[in-house]
mmCIF file of C-alpha atoms in Angstrom:
data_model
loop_
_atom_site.group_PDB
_atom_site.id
_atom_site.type_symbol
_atom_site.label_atom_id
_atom_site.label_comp_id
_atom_site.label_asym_id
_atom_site.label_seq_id
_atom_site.Cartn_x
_atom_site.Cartn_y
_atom_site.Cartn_z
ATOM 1 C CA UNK A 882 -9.425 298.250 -46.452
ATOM 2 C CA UNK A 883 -9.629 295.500 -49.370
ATOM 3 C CA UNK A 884 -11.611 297.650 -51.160
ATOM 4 C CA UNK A 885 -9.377 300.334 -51.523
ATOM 5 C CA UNK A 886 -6.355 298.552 -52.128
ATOM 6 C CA UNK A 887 -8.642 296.807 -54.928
ATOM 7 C CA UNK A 888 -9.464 300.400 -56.338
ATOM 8 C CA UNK A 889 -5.747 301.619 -56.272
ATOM 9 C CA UNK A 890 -4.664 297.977 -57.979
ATOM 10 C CA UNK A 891 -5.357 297.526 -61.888
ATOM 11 C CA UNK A 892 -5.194 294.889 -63.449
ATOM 12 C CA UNK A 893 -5.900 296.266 -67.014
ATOM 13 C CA UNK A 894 -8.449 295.009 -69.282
ATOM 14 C CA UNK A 895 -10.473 292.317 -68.487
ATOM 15 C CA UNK A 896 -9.716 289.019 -70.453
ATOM 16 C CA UNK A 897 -11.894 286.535 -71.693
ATOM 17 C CA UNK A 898 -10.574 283.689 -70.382
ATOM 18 C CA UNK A 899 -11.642 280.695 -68.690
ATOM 19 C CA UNK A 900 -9.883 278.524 -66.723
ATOM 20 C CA UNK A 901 -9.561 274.793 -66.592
ATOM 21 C CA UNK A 902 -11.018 272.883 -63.712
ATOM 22 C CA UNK A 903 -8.174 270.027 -63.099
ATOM 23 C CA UNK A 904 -9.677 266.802 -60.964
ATOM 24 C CA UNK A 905 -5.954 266.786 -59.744
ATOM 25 C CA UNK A 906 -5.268 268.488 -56.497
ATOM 26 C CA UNK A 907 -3.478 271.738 -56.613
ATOM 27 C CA UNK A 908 0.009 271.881 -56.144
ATOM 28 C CA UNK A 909 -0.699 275.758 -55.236
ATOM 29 C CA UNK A 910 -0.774 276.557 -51.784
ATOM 30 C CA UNK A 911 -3.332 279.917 -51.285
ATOM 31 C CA UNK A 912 -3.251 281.733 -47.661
ATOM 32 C CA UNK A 913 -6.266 283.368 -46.319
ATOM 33 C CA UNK A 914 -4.881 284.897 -43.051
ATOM 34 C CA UNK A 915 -2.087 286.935 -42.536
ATOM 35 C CA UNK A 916 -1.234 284.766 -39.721
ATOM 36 C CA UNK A 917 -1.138 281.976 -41.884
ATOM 37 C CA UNK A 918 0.746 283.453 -44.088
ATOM 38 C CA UNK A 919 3.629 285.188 -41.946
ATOM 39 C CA UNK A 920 4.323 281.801 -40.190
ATOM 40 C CA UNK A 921 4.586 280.163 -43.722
ATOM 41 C CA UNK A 922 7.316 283.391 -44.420
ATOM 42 C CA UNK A 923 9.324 283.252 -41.590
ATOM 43 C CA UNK A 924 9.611 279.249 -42.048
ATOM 44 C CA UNK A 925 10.892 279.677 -45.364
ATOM 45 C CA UNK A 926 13.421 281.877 -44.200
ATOM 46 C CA UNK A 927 15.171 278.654 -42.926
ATOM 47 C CA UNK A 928 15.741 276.956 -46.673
ATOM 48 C CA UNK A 929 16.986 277.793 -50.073
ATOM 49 C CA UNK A 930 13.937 276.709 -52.084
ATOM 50 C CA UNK A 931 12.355 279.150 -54.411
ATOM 51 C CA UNK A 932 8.746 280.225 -53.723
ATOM 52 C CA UNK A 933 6.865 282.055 -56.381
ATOM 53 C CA UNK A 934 4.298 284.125 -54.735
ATOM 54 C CA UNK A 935 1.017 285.180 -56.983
ATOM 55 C CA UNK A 936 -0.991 288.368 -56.194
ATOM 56 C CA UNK A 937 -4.025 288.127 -57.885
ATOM 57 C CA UNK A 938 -7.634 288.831 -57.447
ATOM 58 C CA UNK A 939 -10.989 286.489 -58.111
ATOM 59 C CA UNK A 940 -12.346 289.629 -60.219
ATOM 60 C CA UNK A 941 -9.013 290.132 -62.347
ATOM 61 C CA UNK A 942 -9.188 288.818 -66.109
ATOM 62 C CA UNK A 943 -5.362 288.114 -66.704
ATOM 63 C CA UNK A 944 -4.924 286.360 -63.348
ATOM 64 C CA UNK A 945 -7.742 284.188 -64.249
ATOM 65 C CA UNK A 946 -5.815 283.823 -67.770
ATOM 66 C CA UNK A 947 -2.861 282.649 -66.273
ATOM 67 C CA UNK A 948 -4.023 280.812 -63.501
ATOM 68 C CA UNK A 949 -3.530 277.517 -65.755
ATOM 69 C CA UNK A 950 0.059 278.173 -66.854
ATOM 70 C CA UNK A 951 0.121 278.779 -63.028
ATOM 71 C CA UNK A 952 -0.947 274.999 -62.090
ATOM 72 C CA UNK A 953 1.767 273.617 -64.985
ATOM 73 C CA UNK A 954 4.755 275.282 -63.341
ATOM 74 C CA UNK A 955 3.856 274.460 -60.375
ATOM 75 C CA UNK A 956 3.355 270.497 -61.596
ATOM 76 C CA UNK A 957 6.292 271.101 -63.661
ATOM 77 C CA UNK A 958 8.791 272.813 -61.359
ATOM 78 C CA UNK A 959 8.139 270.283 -57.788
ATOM 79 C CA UNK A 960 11.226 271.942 -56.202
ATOM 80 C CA UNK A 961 9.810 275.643 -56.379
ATOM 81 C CA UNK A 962 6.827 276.358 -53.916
ATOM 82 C CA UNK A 963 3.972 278.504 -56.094
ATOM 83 C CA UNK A 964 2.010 280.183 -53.546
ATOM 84 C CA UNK A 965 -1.279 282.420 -54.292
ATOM 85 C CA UNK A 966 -2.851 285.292 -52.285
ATOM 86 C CA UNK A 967 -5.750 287.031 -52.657
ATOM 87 C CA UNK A 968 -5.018 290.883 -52.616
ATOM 88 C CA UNK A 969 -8.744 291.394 -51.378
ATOM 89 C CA UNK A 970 -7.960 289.088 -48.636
ATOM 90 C CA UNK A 971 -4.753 289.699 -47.568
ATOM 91 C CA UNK A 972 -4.069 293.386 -48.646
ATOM 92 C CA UNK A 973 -1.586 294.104 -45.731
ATOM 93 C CA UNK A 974 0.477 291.452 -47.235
ATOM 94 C CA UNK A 975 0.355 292.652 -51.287
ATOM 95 C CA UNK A 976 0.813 296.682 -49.603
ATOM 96 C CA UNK A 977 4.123 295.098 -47.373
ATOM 97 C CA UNK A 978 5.036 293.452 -51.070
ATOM 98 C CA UNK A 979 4.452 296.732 -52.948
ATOM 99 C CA UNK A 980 1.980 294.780 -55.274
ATOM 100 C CA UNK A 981 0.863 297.904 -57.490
ATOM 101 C CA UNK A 982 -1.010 295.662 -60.688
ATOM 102 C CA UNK A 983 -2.298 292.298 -61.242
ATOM 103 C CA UNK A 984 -1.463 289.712 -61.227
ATOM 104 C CA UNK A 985 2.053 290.352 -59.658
ATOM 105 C CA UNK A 986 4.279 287.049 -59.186
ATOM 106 C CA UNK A 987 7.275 287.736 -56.586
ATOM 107 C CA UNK A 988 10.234 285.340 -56.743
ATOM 108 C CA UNK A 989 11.353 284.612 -53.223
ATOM 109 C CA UNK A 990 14.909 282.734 -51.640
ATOM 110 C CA UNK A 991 15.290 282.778 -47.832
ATOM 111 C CA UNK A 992 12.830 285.235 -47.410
ATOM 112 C CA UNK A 993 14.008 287.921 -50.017
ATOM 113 C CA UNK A 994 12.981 289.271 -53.377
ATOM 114 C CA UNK A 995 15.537 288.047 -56.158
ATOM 115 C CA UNK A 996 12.977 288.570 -58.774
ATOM 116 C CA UNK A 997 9.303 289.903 -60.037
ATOM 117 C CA UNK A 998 7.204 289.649 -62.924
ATOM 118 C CA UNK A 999 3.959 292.223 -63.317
ATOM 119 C CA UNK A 1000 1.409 291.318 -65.458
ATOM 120 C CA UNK A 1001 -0.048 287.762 -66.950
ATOM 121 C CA UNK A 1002 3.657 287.148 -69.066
ATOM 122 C CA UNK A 1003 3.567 283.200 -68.577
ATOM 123 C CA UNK A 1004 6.796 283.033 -70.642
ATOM 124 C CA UNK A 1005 8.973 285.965 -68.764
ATOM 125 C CA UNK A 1006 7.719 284.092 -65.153
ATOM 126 C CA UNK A 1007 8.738 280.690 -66.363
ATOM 127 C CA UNK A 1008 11.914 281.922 -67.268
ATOM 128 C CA UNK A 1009 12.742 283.344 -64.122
ATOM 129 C CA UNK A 1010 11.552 280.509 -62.277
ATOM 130 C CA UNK A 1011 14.279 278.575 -64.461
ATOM 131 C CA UNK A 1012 16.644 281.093 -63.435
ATOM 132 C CA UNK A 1013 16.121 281.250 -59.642
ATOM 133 C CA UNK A 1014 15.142 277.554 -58.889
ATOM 134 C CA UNK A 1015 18.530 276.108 -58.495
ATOM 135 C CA UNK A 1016 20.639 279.103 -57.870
ATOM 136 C CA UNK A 1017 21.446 280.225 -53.966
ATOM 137 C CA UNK A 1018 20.708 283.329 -52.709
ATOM 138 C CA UNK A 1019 24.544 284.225 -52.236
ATOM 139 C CA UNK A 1020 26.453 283.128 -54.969
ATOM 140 C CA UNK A 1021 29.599 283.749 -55.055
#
């Protein structure tokens, strides 16, 4: 089922990019099961904290662009969780997100979309990261 979701997806032309091996560890958690990844949800139902959620794919040029400008943010911005899934790997998850191109970053607060960037825009995503970090979900 990977495989057609991968078909459907586009991620536009490939990019020549390469990215930068850090020696740091990555402050980006990636999921592999959906298991994994629905307890990890749920959980952050509980808080306020903003998690940034990357669909990508290893075979996509702009996600591999990006992926960089990914790692700062996340280095950058320590009270906003960057997580990244594989849309290969976890399909059901980018279909139940509505993930349509790559790569597709979706802003979440207590479990709910407040925002969503398509495409490798690093400065539209940062932006909205500044936006959403410190805000709560209901505002008054």
């Amino acid at each position: 089922m990977g495989g057609s979701l991968t078909r459907l997806l586009s991620c536009g032309p490939a990019a020549d990019a390469s990215t930068s091996l850090s020696s740091e560890p990555s402050s980006v958690i990636a999921f592999h099961t959906s298991d994994l990844w629905q307890r990890h949800f749920d959980a952050s139902k509980q808080n306020s904290k903003l998690m940034v959620v990357d669909f990508s794919a290893s075979w996509c040029g702009p996600c591999k662009f990006i992926e960089p400008a990914i790692q700062a943010m996340a280095a950058k911005f320590t009270d906003v969780e960057f997580i990244k899934i594989d849309v290969d790997e976890l399909s059901d998850v980018a279909e139940e997100f509505g993930v349509k191109g790559m790569p597709t970053f979706v802003l979440l607060k207590q479990g709910k979309e407040v925002d969503r960037v398509v495409g490798a825009n690093k400065e539209e995503l940062e932006k909205k990261v500044k936006k959403h970090r410190g805000k709560p979900i209901f505002a008054a």
